[in-house]
Coordinates of N, CA and C in Angstrom, one line a residue:
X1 N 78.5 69.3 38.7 CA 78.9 69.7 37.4 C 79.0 71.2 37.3
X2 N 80.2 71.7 36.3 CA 80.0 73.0 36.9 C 79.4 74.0 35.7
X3 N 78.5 75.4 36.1 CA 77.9 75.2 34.7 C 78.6 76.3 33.6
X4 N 77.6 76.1 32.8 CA 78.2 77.0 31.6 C 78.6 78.6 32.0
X5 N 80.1 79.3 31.3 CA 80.2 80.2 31.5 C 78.9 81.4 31.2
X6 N 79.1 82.3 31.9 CA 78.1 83.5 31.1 C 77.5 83.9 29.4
X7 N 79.0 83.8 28.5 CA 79.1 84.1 27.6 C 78.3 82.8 26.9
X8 N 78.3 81.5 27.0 CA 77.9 80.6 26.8 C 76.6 80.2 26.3
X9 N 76.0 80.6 28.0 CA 74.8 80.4 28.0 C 73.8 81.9 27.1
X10 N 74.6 82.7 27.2 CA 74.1 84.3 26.2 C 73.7 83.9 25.1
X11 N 75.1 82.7 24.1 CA 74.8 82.6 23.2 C 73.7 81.1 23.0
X12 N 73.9 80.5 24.1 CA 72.9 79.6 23.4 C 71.2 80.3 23.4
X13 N 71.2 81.3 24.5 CA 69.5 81.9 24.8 C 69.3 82.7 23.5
X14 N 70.6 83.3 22.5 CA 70.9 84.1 21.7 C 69.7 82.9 20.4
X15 N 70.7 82.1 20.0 CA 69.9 81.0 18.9 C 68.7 80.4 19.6
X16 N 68.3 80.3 20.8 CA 66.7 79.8 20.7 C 65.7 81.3 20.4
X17 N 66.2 82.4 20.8 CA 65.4 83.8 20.9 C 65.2 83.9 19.0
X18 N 66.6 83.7 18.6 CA 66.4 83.8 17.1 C 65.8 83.0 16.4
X19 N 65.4 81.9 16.4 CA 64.7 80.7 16.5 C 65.4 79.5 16.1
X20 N 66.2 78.8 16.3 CA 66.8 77.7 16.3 C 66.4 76.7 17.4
X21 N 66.0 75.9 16.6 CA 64.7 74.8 17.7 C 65.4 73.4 17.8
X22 N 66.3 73.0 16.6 CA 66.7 71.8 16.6 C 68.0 71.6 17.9
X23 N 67.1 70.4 18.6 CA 68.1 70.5 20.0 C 69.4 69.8 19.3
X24 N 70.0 69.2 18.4 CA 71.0 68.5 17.9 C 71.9 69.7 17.8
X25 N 71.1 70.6 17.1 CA 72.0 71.7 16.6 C 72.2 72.1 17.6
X26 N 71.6 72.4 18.2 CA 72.1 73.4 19.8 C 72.8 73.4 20.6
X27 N 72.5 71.8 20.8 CA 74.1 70.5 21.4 C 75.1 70.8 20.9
X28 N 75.3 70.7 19.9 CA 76.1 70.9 19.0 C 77.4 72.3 18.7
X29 N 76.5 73.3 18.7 CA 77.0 74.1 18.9 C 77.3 74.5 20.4
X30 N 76.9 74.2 21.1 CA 77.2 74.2 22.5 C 78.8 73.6 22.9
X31 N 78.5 72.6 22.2 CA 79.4 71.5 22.2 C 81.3 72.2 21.7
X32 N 81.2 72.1 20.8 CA 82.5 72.7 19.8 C 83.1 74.0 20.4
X33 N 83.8 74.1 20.4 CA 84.6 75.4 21.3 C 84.8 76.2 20.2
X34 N 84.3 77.3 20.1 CA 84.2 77.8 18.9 C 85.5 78.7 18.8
X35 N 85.9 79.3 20.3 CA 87.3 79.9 20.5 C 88.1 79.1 20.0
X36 N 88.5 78.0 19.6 CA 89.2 77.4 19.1 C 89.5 77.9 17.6
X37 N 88.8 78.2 17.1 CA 88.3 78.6 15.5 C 88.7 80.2 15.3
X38 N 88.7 81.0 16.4 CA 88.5 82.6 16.0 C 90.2 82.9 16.1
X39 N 90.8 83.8 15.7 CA 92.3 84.8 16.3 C 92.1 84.9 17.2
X40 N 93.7 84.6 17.8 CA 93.7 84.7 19.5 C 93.1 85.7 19.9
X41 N 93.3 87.2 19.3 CA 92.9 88.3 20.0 C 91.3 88.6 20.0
X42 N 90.8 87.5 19.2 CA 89.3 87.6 19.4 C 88.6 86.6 20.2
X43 N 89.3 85.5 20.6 CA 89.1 84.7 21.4 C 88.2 85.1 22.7
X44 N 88.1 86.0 23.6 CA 87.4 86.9 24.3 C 86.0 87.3 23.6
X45 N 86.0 87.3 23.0 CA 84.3 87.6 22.0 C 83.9 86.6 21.0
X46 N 84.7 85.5 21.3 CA 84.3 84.7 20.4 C 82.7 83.9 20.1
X47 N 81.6 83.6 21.6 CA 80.5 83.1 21.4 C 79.5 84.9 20.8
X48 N 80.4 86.1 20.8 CA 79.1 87.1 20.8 C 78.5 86.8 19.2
X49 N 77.6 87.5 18.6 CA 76.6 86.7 17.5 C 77.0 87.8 16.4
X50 N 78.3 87.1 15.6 CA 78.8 88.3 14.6 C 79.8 87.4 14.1
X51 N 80.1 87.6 12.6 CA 81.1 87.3 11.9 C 82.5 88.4 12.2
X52 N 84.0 87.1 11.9 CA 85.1 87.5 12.3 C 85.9 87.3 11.3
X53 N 87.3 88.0 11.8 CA 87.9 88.1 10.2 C 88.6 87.3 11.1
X54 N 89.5 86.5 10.1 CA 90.3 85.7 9.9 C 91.4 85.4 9.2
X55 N 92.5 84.7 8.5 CA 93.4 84.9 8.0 C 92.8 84.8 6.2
X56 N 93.8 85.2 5.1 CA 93.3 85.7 4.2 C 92.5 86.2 3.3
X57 N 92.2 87.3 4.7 CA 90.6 88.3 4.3 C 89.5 87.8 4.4
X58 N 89.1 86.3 5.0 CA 88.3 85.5 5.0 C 87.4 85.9 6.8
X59 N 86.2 85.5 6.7 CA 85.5 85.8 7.9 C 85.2 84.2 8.2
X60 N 84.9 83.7 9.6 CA 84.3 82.6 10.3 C 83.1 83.7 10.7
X61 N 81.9 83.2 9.9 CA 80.3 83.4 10.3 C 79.7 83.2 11.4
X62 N 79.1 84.3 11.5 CA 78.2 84.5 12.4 C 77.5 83.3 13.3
X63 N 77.5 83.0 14.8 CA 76.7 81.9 15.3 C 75.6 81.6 14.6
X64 N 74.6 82.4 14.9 CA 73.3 81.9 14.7 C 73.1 81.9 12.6
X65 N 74.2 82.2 11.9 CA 74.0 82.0 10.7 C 74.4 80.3 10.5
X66 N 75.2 80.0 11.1 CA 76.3 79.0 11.4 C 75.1 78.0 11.6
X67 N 74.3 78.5 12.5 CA 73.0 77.3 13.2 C 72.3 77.4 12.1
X68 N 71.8 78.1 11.5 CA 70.6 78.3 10.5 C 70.8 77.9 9.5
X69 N 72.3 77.6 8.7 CA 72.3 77.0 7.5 C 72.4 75.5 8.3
X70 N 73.0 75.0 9.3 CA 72.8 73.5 9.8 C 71.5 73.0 10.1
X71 N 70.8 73.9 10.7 CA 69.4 73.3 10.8 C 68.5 72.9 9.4
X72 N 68.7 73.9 7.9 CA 68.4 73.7 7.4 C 68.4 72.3 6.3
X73 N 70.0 72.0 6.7 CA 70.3 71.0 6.0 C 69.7 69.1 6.9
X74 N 68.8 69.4 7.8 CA 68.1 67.9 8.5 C 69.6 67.0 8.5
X75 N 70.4 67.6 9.1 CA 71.3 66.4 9.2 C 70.9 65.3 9.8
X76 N 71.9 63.8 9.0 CA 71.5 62.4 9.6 C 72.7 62.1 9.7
X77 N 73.3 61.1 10.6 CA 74.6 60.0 10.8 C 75.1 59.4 9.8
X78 N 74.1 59.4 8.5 CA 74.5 58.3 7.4 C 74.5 59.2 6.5
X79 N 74.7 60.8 6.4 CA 74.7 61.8 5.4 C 76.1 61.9 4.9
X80 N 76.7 62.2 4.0 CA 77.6 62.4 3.4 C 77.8 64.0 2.9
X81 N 78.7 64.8 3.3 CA 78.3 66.3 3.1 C 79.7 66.9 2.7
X82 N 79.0 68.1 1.7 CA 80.0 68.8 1.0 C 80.4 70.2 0.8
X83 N 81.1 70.8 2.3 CA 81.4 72.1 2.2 C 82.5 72.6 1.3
X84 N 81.8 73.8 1.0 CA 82.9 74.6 -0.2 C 82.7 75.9 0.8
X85 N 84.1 76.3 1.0 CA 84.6 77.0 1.4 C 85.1 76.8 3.4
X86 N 86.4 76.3 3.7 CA 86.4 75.6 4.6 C 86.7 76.9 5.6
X87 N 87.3 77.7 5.8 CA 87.6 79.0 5.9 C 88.4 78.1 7.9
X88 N 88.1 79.0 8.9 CA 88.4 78.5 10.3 C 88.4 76.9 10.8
X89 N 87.4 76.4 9.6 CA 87.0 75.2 10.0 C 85.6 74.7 11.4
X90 N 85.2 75.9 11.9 CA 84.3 75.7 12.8 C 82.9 75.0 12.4
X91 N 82.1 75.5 10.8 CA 81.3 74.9 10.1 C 81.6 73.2 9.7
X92 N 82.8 73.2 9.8 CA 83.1 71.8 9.4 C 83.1 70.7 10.6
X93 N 83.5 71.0 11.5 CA 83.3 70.7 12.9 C 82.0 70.2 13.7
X94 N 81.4 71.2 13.6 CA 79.8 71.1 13.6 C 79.0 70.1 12.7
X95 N 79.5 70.4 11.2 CA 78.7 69.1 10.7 C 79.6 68.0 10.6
X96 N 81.1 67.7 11.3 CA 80.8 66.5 12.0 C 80.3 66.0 13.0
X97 N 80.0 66.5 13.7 CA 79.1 65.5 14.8 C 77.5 65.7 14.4
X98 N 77.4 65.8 13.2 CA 75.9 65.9 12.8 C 75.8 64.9 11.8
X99 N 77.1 64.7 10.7 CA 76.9 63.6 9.6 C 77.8 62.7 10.0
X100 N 77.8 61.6 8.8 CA 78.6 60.8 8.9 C 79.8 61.1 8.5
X101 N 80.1 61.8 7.1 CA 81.5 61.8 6.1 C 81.2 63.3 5.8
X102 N 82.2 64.1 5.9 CA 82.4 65.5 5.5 C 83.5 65.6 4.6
X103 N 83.4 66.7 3.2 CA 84.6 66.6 2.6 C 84.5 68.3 2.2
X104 N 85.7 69.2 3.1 CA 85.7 70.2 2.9 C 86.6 71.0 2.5
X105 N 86.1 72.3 1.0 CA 86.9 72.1 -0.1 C 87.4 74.0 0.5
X106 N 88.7 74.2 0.2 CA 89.2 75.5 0.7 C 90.6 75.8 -0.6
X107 N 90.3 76.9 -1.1 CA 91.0 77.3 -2.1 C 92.5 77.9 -1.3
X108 N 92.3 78.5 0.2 CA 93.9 78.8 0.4 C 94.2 77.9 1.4
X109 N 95.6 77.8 0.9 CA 96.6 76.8 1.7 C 96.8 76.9 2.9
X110 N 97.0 78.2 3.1 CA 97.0 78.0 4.9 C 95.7 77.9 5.6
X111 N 94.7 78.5 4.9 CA 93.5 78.2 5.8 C 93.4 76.5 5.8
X112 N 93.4 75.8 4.9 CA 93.3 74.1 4.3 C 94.3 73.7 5.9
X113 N 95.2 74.2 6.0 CA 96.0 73.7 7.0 C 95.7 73.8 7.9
X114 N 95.7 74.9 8.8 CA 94.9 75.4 10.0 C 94.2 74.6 10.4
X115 N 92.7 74.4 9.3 CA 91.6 74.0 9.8 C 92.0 72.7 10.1
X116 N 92.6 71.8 9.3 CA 93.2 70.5 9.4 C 93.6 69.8 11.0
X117 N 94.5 71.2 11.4 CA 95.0 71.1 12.5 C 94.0 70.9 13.4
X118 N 93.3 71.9 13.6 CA 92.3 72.1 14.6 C 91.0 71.0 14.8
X119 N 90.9 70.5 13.5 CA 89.9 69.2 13.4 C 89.8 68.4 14.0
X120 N 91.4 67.7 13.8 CA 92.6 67.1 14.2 C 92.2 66.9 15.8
X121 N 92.6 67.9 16.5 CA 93.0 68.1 17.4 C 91.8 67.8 18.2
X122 N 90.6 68.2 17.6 CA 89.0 67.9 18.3 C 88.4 66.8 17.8
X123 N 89.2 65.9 17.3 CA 88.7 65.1 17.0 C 87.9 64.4 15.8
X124 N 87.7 65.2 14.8 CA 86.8 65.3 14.1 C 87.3 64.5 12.7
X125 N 87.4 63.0 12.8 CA 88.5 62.5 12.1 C 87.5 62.2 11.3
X126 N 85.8 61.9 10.6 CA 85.2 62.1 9.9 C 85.3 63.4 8.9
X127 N 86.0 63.9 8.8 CA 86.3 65.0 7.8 C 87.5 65.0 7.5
X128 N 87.6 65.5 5.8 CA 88.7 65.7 4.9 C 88.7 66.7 4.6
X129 N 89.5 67.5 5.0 CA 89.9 69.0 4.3 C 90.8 69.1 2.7
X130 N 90.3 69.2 2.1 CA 90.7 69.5 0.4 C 91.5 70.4 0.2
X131 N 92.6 71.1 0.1 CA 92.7 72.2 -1.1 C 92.4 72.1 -2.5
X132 N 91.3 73.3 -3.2 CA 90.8 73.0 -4.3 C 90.0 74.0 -4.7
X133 N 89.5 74.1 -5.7 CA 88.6 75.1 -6.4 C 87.0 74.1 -6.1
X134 N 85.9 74.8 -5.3 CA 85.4 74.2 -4.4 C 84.0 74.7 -5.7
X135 N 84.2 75.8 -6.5 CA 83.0 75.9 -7.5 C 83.1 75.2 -8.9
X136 N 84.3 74.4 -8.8 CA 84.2 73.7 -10.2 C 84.4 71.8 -9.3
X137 N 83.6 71.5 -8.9 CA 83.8 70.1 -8.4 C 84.3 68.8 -9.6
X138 N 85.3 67.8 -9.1 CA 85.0 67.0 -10.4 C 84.1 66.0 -9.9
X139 N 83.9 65.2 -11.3 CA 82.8 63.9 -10.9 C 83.8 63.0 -9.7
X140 N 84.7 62.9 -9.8 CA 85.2 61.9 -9.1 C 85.6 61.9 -7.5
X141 N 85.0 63.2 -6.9 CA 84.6 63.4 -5.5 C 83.1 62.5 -5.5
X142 N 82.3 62.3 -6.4 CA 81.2 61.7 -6.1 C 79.8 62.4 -5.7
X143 N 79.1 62.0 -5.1 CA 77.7 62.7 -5.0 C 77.4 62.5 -3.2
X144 N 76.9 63.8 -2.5 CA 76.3 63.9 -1.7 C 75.1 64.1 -1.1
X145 N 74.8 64.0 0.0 CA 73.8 64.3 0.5 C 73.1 65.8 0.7
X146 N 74.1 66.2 1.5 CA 73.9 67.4 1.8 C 75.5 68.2 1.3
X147 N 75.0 69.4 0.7 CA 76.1 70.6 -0.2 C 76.1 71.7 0.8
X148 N 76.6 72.6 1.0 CA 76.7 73.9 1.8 C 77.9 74.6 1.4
X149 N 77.6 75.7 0.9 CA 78.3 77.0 0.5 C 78.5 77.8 1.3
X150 N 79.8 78.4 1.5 CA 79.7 79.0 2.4 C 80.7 80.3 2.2
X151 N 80.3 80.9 0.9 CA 80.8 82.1 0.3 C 79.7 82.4 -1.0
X152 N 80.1 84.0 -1.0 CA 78.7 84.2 -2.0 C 78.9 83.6 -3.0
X153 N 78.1 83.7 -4.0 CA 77.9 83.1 -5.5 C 76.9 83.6 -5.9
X154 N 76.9 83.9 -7.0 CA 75.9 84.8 -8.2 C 74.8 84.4 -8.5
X155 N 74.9 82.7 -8.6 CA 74.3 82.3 -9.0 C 74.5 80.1 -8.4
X156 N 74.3 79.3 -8.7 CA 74.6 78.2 -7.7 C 74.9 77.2 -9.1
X157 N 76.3 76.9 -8.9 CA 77.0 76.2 -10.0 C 76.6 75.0 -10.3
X158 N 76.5 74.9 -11.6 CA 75.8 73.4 -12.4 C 76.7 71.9 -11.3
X159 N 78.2 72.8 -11.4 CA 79.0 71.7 -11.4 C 78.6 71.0 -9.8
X160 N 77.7 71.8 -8.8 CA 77.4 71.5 -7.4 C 76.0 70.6 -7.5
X161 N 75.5 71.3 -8.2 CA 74.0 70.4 -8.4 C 74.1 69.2 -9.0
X162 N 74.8 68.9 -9.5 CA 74.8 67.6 -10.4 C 75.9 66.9 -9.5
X163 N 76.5 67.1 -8.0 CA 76.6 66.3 -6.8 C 76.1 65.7 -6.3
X164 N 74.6 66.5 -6.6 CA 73.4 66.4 -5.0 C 73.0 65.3 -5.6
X165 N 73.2 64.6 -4.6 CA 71.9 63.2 -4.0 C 70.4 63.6 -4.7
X166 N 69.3 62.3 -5.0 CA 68.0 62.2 -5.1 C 67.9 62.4 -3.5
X167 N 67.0 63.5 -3.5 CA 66.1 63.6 -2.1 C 67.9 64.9 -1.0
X168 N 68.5 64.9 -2.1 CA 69.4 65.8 -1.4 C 69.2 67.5 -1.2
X169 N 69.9 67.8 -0.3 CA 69.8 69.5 0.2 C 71.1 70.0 0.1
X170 N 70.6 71.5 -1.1 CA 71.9 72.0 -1.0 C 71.5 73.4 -0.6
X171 N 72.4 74.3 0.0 CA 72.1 75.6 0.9 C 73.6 76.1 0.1
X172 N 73.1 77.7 0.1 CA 74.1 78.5 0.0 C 73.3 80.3 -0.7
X173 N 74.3 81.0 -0.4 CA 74.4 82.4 -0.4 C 74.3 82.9 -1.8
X174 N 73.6 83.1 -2.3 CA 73.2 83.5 -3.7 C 73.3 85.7 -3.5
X175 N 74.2 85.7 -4.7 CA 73.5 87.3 -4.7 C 75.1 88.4 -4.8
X176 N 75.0 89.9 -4.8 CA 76.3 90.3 -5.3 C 77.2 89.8 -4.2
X177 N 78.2 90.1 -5.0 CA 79.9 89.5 -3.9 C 80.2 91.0 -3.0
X178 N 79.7 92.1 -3.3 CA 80.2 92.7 -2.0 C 78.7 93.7 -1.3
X179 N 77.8 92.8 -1.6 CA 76.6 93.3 -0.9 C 75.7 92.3 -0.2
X180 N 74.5 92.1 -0.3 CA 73.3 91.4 1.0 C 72.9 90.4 -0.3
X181 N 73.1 89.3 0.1 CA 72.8 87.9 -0.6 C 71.6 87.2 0.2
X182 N 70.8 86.2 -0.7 CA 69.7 85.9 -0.2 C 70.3 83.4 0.0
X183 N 69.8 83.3 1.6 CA 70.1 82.1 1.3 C 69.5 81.4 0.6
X184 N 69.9 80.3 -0.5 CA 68.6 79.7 -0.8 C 69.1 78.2 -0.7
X185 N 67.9 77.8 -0.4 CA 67.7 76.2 -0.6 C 67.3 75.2 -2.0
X186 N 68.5 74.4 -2.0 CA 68.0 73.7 -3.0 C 67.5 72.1 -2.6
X187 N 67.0 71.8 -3.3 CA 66.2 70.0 -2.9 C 66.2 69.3 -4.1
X188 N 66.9 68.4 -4.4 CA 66.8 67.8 -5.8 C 65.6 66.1 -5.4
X189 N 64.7 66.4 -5.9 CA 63.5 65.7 -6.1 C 63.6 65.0 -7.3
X190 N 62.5 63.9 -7.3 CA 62.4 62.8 -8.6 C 61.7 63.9 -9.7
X191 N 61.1 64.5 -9.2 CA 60.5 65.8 -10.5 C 61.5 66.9 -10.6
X192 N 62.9 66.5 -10.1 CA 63.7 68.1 -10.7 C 64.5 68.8 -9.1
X193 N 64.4 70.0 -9.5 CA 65.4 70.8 -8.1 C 64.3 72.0 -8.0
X194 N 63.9 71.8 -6.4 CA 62.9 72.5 -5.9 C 63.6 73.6 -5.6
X195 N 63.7 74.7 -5.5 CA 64.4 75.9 -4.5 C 63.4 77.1 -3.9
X196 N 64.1 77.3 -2.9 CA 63.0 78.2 -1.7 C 64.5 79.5 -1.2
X197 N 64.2 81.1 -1.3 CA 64.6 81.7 -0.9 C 64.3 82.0 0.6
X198 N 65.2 82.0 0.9 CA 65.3 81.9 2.9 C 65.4 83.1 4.2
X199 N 66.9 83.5 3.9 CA 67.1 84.9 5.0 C 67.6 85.6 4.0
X200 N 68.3 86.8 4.2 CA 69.4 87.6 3.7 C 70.6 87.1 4.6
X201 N 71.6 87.4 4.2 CA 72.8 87.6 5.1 C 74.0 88.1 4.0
X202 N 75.2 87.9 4.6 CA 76.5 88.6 4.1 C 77.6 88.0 4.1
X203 N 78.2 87.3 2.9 CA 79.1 86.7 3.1 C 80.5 87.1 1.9
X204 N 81.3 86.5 2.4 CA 82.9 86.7 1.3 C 82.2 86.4 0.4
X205 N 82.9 87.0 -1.1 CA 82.3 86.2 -2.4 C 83.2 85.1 -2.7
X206 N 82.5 84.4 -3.5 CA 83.5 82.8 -4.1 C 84.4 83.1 -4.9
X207 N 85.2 83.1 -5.1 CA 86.5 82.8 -6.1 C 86.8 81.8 -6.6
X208 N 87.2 81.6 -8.4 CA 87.3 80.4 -8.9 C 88.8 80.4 -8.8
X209 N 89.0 79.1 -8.5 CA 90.3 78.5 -8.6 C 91.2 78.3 -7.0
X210 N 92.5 77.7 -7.3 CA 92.9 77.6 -6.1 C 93.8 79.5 -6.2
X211 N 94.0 79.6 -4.8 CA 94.8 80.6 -4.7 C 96.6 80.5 -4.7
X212 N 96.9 81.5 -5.3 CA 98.1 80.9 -6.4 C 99.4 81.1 -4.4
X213 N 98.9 82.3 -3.8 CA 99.4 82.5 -2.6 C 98.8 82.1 -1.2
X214 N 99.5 82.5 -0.1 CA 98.4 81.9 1.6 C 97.8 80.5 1.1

């Protein structure tokens, strides 16, 4: 068997040094060609451990943030999960081969397409790519398991929590739209919605609505 390129194995030594323990995730990320996901012309630096721009001003996150909001979320095969903000599609990828059903919501049209493509192509026929306004959810998407945000927000919208599953996890980027946001976790329990502040990091901020252009 022949083994992992250089760059490969960098980044997997990269997420266990940082602390990423869950071997699924690891697989996982291992697994998914993440060059697939970046601009051609960044394709060459695609495993190094940094967020990349992408088409409509939009970034594909950082590896080891990428692992860290998945580890957080205990994915299972019978999970049902709801990304808002689909951007490259590489996040969506990854939590397919971690859940059962993914349904992920992207306000521009060409990113919606793209990622489609590329899903497509890897297989990842447990996921639905949406175009949609991903901070105003309706009831009639239903309720999930696990939520994941994956653009800032001020604050974490009623219209997402009242998705989440009993005993469900929702993760996302709380904090200003063009500065250092804190992750937090939410857990909706039979006594209410627990929440735990987690890392900093840095993300696009959310935008309401679909985008009227791209």
């Amino acid at each position: 068997m022949a083994s992992a390129p250089p760059e490969k194995m960098i980044f997997q030594l990269t997420l266990r040094r940082r602390g990423i323990s869950d071997q699924a995730v690891l697989r996982t990320l291992e697994d998914v060609p993440r060059e697939n996901f970046v601009e051609p012309a960044d394709r060459a630096d695609a495993y190094r451990d940094s967020a990349m721009a992408i088409s409509c001003g939009q970034t594909i996150s950082q590896p080891f943030v990428v692992a860290y909001m998945t580890e957080q979320l205990k994915l299972r095969k019978t999970h049902r999960v709801l990304e808002i903000g689909t951007g490259s599609g590489y996040q969506a990828a990854i939590l397919s081969r971690l859940a059962g059903q993914v349904l992920t919501v992207e306000r521009f049209r060409t990113l919606a397409d793209i990622a489609r493509q590329r899903l497509e192509k890897l297989g990842c026929f447990n996921v639905e790519v949406m175009l949609g306004d991903g901070l105003a959810m309706p009831p009639a998407v239903g309720q999930f398991d696990r939520i994941i945000v994956t653009a800032a927000v001020d604050r974490i919208p009623d219209a997402l929590l009242e998705r989440l599953e009993l005993n469900g996890i929702l993760i996302a980027p709380v904090g200003p739209p063009h500065g250092v946001q804190t992750l937090v976790r939410v857990i909706r329990t039979a006594g209410g919605l627990e929440r735990k502040e987690l890392v900093d990091v840095r993300f696009v901020p959310a935008i309401p609505g679909i985008a009227r252009e791209l």
